[in-house]
XYZ file of C-alpha atoms in Angstrom:
562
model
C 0.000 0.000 0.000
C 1.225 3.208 -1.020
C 0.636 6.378 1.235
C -0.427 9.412 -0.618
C 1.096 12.451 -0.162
C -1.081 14.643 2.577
C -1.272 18.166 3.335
C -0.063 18.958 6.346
C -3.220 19.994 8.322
C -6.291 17.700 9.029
C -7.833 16.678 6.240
C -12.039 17.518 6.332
C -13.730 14.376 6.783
C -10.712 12.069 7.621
C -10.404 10.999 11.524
C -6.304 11.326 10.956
C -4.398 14.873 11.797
C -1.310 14.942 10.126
C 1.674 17.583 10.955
C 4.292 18.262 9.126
C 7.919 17.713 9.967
C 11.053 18.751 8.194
C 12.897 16.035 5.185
C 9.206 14.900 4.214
C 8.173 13.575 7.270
C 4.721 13.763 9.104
C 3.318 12.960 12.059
C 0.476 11.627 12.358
C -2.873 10.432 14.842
C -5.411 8.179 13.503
C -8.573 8.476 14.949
C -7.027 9.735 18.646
C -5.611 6.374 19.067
C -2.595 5.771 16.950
C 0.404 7.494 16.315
C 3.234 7.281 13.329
C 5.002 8.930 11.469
C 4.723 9.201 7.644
C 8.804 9.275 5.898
C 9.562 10.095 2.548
C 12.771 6.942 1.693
C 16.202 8.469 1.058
C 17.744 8.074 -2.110
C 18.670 4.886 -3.049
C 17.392 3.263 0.427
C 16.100 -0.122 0.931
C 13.702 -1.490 3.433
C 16.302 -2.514 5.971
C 18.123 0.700 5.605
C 15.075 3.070 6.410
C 14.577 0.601 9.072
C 18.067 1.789 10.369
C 17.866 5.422 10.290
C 14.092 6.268 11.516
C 14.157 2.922 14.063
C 17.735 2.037 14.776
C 17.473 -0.946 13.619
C 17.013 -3.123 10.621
C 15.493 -5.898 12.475
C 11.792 -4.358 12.748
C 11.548 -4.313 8.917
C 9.358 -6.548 8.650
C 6.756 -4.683 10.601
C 7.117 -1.452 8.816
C 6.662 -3.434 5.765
C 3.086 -4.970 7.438
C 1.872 -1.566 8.604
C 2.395 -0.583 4.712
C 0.317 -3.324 3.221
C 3.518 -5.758 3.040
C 5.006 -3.978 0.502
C 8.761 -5.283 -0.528
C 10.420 -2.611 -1.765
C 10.244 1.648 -1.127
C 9.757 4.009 -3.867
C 11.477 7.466 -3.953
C 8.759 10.290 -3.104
C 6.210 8.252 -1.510
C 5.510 8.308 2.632
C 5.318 5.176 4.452
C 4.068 4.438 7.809
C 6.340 3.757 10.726
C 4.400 2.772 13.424
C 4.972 5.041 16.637
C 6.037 2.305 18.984
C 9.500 1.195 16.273
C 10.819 4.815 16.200
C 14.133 5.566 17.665
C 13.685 7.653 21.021
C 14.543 10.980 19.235
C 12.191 10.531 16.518
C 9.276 10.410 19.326
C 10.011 13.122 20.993
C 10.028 15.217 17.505
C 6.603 13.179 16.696
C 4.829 13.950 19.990
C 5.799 17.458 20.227
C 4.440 18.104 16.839
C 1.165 16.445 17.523
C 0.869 17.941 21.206
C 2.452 21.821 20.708
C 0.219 22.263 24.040
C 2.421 19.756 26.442
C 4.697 21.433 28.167
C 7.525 19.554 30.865
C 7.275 20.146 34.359
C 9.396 19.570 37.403
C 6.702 16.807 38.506
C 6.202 15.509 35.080
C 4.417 15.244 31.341
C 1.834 17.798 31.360
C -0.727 16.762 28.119
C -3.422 18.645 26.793
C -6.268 16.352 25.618
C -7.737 17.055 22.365
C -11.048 16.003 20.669
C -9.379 13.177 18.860
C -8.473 11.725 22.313
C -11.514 12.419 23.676
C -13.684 11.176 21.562
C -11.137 7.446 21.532
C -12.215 4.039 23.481
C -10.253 3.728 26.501
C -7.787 7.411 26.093
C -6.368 6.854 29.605
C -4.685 3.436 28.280
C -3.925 5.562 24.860
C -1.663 8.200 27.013
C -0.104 5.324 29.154
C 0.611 3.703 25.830
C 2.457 6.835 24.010
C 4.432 8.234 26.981
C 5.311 5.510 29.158
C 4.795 2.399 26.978
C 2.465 0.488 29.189
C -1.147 0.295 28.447
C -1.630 -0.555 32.268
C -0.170 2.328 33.494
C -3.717 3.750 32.610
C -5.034 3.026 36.244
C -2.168 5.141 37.939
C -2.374 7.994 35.772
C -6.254 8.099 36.404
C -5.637 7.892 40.424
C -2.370 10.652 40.204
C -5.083 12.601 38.108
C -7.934 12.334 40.218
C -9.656 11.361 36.167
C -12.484 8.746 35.610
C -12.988 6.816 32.208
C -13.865 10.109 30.392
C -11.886 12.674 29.201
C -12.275 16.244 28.292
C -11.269 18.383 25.511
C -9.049 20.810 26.969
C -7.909 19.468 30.491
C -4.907 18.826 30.921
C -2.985 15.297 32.726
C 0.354 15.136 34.055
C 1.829 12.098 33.410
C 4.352 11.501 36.216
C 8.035 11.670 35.922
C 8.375 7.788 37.280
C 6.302 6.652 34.449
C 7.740 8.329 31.696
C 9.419 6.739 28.671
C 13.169 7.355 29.325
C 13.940 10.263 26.840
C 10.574 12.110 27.874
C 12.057 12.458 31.205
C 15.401 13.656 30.644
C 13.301 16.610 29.125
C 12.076 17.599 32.500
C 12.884 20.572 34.132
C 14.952 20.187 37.394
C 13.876 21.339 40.329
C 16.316 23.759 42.503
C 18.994 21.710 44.490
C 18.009 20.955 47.926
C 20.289 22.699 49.447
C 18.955 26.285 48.177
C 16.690 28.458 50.083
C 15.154 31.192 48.801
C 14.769 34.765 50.681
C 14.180 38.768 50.769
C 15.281 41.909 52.134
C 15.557 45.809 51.620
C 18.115 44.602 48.714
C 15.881 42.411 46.877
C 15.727 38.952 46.678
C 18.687 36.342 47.411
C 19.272 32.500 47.332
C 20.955 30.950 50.476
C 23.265 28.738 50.363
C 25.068 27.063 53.881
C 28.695 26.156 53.093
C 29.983 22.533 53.987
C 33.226 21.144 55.290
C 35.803 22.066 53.082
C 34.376 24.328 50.469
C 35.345 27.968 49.660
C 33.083 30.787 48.776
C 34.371 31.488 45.194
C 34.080 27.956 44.124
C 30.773 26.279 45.928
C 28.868 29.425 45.865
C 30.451 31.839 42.841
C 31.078 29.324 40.312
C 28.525 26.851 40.719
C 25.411 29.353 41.238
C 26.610 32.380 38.552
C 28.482 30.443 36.398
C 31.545 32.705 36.255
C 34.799 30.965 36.205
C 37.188 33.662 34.713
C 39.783 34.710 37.681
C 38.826 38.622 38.118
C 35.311 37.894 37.937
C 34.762 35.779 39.910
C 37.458 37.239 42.567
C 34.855 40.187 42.450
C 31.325 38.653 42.654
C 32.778 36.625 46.056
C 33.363 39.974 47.471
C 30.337 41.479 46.334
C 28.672 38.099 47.946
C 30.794 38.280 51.278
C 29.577 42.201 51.751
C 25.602 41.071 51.199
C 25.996 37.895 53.591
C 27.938 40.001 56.245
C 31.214 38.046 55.749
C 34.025 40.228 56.716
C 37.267 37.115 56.209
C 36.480 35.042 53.155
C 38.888 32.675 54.457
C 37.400 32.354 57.648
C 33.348 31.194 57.228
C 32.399 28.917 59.598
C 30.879 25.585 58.456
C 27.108 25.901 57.982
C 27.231 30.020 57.477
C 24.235 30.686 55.562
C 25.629 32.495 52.121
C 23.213 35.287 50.483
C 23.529 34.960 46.462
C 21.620 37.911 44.796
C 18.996 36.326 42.219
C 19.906 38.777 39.796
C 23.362 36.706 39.634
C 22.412 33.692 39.402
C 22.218 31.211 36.350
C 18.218 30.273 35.663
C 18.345 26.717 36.371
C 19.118 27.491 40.069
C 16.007 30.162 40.138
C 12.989 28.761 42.045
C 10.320 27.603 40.202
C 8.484 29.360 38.088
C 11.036 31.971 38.524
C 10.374 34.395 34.742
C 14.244 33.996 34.165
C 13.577 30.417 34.822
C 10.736 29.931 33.010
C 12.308 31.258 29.884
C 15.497 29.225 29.989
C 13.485 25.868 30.557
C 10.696 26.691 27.257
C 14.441 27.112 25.260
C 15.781 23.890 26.505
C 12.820 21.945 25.869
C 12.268 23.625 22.542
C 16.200 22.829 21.702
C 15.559 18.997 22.275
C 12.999 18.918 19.882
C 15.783 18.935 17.199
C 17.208 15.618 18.420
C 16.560 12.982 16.219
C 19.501 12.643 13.780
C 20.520 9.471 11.437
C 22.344 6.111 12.325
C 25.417 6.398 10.177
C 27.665 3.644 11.287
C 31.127 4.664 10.270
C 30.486 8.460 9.640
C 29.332 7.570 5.652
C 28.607 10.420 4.183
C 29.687 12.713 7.230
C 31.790 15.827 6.770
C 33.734 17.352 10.332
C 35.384 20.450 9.735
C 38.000 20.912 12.499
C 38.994 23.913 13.942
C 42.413 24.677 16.477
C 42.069 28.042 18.345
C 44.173 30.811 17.731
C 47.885 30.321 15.596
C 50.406 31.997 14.264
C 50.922 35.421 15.921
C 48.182 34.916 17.746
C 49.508 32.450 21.267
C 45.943 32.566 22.841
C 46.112 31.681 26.300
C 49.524 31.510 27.681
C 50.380 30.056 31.061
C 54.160 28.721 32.292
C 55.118 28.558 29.164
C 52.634 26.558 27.484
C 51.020 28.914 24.203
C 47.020 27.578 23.574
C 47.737 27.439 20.073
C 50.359 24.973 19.373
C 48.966 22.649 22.186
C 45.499 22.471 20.544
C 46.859 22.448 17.142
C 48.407 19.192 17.800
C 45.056 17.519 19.239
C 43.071 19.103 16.028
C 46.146 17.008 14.187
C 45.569 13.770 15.975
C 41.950 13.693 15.598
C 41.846 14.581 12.234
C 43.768 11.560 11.430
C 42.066 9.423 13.812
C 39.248 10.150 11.887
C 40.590 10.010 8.601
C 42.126 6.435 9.609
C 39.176 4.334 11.338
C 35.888 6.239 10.185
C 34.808 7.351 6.741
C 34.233 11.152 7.213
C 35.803 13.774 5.038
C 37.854 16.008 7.379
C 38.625 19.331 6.848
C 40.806 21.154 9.022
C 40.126 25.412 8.633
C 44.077 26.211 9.688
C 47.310 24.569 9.333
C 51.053 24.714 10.257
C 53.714 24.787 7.646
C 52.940 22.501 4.543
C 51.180 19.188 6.149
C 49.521 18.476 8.754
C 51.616 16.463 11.599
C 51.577 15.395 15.181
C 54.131 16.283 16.831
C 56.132 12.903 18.596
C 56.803 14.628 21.576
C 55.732 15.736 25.208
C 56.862 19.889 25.317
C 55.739 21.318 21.849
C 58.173 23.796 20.173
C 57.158 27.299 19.476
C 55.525 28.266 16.123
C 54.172 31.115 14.766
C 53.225 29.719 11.251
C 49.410 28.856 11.319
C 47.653 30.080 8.379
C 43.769 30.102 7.680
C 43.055 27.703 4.912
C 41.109 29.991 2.825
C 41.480 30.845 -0.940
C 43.570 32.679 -0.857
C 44.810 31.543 2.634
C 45.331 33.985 5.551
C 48.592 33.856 7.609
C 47.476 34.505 11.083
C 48.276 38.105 12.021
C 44.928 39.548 13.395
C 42.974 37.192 15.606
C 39.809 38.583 15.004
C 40.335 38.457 10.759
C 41.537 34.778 11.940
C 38.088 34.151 13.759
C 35.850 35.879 11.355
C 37.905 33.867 8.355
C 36.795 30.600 9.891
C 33.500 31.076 10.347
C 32.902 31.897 6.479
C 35.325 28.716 5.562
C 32.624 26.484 7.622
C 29.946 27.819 5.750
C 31.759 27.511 2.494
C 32.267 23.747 3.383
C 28.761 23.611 4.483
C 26.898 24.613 1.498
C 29.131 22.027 -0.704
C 28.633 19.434 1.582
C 24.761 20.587 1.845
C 24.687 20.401 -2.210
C 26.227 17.397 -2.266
C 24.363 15.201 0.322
C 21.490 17.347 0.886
C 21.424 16.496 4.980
C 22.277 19.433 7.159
C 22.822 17.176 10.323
C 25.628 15.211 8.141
C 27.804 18.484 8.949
C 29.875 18.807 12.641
C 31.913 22.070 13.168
C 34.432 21.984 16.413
C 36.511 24.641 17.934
C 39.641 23.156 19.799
C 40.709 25.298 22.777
C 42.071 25.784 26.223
C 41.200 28.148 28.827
C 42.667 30.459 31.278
C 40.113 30.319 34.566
C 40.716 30.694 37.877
C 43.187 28.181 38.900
C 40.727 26.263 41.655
C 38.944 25.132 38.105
C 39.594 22.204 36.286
C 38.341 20.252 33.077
C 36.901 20.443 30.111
C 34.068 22.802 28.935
C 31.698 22.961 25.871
C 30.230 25.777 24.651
C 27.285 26.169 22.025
C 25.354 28.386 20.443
C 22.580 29.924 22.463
C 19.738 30.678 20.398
C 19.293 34.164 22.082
C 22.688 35.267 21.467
C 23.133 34.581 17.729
C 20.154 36.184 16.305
C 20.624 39.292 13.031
C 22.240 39.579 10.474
C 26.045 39.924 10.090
C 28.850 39.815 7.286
C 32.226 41.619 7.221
C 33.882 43.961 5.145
C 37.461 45.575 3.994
C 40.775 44.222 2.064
C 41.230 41.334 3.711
C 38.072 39.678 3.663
C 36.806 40.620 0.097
C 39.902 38.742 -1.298
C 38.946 35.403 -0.238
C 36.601 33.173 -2.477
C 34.622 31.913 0.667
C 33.235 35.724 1.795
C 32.597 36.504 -1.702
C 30.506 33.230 -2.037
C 28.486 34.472 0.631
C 28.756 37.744 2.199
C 26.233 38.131 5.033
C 24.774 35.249 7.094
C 21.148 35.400 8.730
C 19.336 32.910 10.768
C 16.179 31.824 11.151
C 14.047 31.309 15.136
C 13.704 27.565 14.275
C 17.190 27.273 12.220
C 18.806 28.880 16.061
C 16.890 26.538 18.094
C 17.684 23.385 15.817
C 21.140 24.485 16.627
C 21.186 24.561 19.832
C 19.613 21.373 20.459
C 21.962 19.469 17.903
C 25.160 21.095 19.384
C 23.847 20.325 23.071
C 23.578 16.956 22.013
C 26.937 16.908 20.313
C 28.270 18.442 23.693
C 26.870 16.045 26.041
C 28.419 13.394 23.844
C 31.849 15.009 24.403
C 31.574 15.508 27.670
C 29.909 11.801 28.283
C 33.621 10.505 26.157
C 35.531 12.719 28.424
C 34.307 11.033 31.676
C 34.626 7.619 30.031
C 38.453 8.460 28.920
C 38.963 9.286 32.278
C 39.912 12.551 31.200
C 38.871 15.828 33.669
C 35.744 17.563 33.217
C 34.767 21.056 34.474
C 32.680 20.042 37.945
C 29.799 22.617 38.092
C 28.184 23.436 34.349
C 30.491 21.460 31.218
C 27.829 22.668 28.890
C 27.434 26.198 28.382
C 24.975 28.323 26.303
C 27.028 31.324 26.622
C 30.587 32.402 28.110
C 30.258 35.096 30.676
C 32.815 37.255 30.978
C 32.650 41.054 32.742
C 28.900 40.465 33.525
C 28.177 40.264 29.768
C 27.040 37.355 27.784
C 28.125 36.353 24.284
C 28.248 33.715 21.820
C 31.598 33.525 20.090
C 31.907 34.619 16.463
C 33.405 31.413 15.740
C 29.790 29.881 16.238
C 27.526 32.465 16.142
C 27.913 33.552 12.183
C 28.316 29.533 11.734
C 25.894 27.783 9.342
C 26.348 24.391 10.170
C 23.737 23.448 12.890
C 25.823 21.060 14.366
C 28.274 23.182 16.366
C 30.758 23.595 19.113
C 33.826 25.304 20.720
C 35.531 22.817 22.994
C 38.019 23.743 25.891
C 40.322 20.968 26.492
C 41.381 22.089 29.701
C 42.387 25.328 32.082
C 45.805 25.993 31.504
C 45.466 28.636 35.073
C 45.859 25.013 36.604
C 48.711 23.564 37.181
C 47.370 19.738 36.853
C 45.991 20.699 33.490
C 48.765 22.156 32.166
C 50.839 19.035 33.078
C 49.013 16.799 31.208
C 48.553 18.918 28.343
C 51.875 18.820 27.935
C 52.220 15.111 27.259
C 51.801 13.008 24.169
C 49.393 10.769 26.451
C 46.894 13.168 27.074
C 46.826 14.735 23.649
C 46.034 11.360 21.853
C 43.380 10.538 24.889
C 41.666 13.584 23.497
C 41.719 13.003 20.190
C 40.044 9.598 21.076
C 37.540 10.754 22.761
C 36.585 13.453 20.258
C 36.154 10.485 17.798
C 34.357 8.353 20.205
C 32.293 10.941 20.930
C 31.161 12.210 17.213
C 30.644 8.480 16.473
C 28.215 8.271 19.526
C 26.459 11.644 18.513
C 25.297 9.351 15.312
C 24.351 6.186 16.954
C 27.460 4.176 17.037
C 27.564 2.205 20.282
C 31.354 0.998 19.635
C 34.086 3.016 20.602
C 36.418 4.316 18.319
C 39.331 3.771 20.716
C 38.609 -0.407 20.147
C 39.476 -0.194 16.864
C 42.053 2.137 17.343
C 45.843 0.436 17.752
C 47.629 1.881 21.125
C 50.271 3.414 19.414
C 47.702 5.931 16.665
């Protein structure tokens, strides 16, 4: 049976509301009862493989093929049903939020809006248990947490609690405050407490972790600004238990109480991001282009600490993983800078200096100015995205990553991730002078504008590429930053910004990656060995393989000695 092509609103007459989704896809409910989605085959795919990419899996095949009439083979430009229940986690979550753009996540769970379709629908309490928690018989607890009988009305809303939730619904969930926040006000406004334990120090348990400031003056500053309003005369002297007054206004929104505005806002983007999460099962990174970035170069050292110059030391990771890459996956690699006439890893602990990074675009750019350097890269990813983009037609088969490493306060260690808040990278914005009208890649494209929903698709496809990172990190053994690895924004002077680097970026898939803090001592040891260097590169790989589905790691395939 072959599905016609729908419009993408309900159809008068028919008892199925179809949405649309992005790639030819729609969602779809039949009759308030059951949910699929409708998928256009790729070019060239089979059976098993669009199996693969919308399920995970080639092994449920068979039912697709059943739910479409037991058909044998796909034709290009026709939908087929994939029943709700087969779809990979991600593809859910895009499928639901379409159908429901009234459910919203709470702290205590699912909140759904019931519409006609579902009222109108035989048994709708065993319906809901079905599509968010996957048990029919978790009908009879939803209908006692509900206070709900058999019969359902258009309009009213059920939670569906966080316990019963599929998996991947509720990771979505907003957390509540920690436990160990209270929440007060005086003739200064409102404040956060926060009662120190055993062994902690103002600027890192209460400064870091609640504002998210980690550069040195900063957050030297907002501890004294925090001493004066909690009455704290000898920052090195608070007893055990003192209870620690954190002005609202400088706090992150995640430790806001509920229902907090600030709050509010920064939970509807998060949930809104991972919408934008389903992406396809590749297996070795077919068809997969990573365009590799190292901080800084040539005249421009980035951070320097003992010694040890940002630039060459992430240089040589970008090296490493770019022929990790190029040696156990199939992705085309393309690095946007390089020193001296090939690319090498250097076979060696302590790096020798170099000033001779150049931009690689046409014509390239010797590093002289860092910010012609960083606004140079940006429009070589977007040149490299719009081939790859012609070529495969897939925007998610495109990952852009920033190498770096940081210069925090020393207490801090680890690695961080930033990506590209959807807040901070809205306009329009192109360059102009000399140097930039030379090169083939600005004249290709001068100016760069963004869409809301392009922004938000972003942000949830470079959080997801993030958490991957950090998740390889951890499993490498490798140190992460303790408080907040993924970051929407760097905060620096009490201003927020998204780097150039990935704000003017096209490709959705997007990140700028600090290694390490080079302020610490520890850090800048190990970034100073061969051992360390290749552990990262490993773990990049591992982790971009993960971000499409592949459950082995790269470092199993990998000799010791790569």
């Amino acid at each position: 049976m072959l599905l016609v092509l729908l419009s993408a609103t309900a159809v008068p007459g028919s008892a199925t509301r179809r949405v649309e989704l992005a790639e030819g896809q729609v969602a779809a409910l039949s009759g308030g009862r059951e949910i699929y989605l409708e998928a256009i085959p790729e070019k060239s795919e089979g059976l098993l493989a669009f199996a693969r990419r919308l399920c995970g899996t080639d092994s449920v095949a068979r039912q697709i093929a059943a739910a479409n009439g037991g058909i044998r083979s796909l034709e290009l430009g026709v939908r087929y049903r994939v029943p709700f229940e087969l779809l990979r986690p991600a593809y859910q979550v895009r499928v639901l939020n379409a159908l429901f753009e009234s459910d919203r996540p709470t702290p205590g769970g699912w909140e759904h809006v019931v519409g006609d379709a579902e009222r109108q629908a035989p048994d709708a309490l065993g319906r809901l248990a079905d599509w968010f928690t996957g048990d029919e018989a978790n009908a009879a607890e939803l209908a006692r947490h509900n206070r709900v009988g058999d019969s359902l009305a258009a309009g009213q809303s059920i939670v569906i609690p966080a316990h019963l939730l599929r998996g991947h619904l509720r990771s979505m969930l907003p957390q509540p405050p920690p436990s160990d926040l209270e929440f007060g006000e005086d003739e200064e406004g409102e404040y956060a407490v926060y009662r120190l334990k055993a062994g902690e120090a103002l600027y890192s348990a209460v400064v870091v972790r609640f504002t998210g400031n980690v550069y040195a003056d900063d957050v030297n500053a907002l501890a004294r600004e925090v001493a004066t309003r909690s009455g704290i005369r000898d920052v090195t002297d608070i007893p055990i238990g003192f209870a620690v007054r954190i002005p609202l206004e400088l706090m992150l929104p995640e430790f806001l109480p509920a229902g907090h505005p600030r709050r509010v806002e920064y939970e509807k983007s998060l949930f809104e991001a991972a919408k934008f999460g389903a992406l396809p099962k590749l297996g070795h990174l077919d068809g997969v282009t990573v365009i590799l970035d190292s901080g800084h170069g040539g005249k421009d050292v980035g951070a320097s600490q003992g010694g040890v110059w940002e630039s060459l030391y992430v240089y040589d990771i970008m090296v490493r993983t770019k022929q990790l890459l190029e040696e156990t996956t199939a992705a085309t690699v393309v690095a946007t800078t390089r020193d001296g006439s090939a690319f090498r890893a250097q076979a060696r602990d302590v790096l020798p200096f170099s000033r001779g990074h150049e931009v690689l675009t046409t014509p390239s750019y010797p590093i002289e100015d860092s910010s012609v350097s960083a606004h140079l890269r940006w429009y070589l990813a977007n040149s490299v995205y719009r081939r790859a983009l012609a070529a495969h037609g897939d925007p998610s088969k495109v990952l852009f990553l920033s190498l770096h490493a940081d210069s925090l306060h020393p207490s801090l260690r680890g690695a961080m991730a930033y990506i590209p808040g959807a807040e901070y990278c809205a306009g329009s914005y192109g360059k102009s002078g000399a140097v930039y009208a030379a090169r083939r890649e600005v004249q290709e494209q001068p100016r760069v504008s963004f869409s809301g929903s392009e922004l938000t698709r972003s942000e949830g496809w470079s959080r997801e590429l993030a958490q991957r990172l950090i998740d390889a990190f951890r499993e490498h053994r490798l140190p992460v930053h303790e408080y907040k690895p993924i970051r929407e924004k760097i905060i620096r002077n009490r201003r927020s910004w998204v780097p150039a680097v990935l704000r003017y970026n096209e490709v959705p898939g997007k990140l700028l990656f600090e290694v390490c803090n080079l302020a610490n001592a520890e850090d800048r040891r190990l970034i100073q060995t061969q051992a360390y260097r290749q552990n990262v590169a490993r773990a990049v790989v591992d982790a971009i393989l993960a971000y499409y589905g592949y459950d082995e790691s790269a470092s199993a395939r990998v000799a010791a000695g790569l």
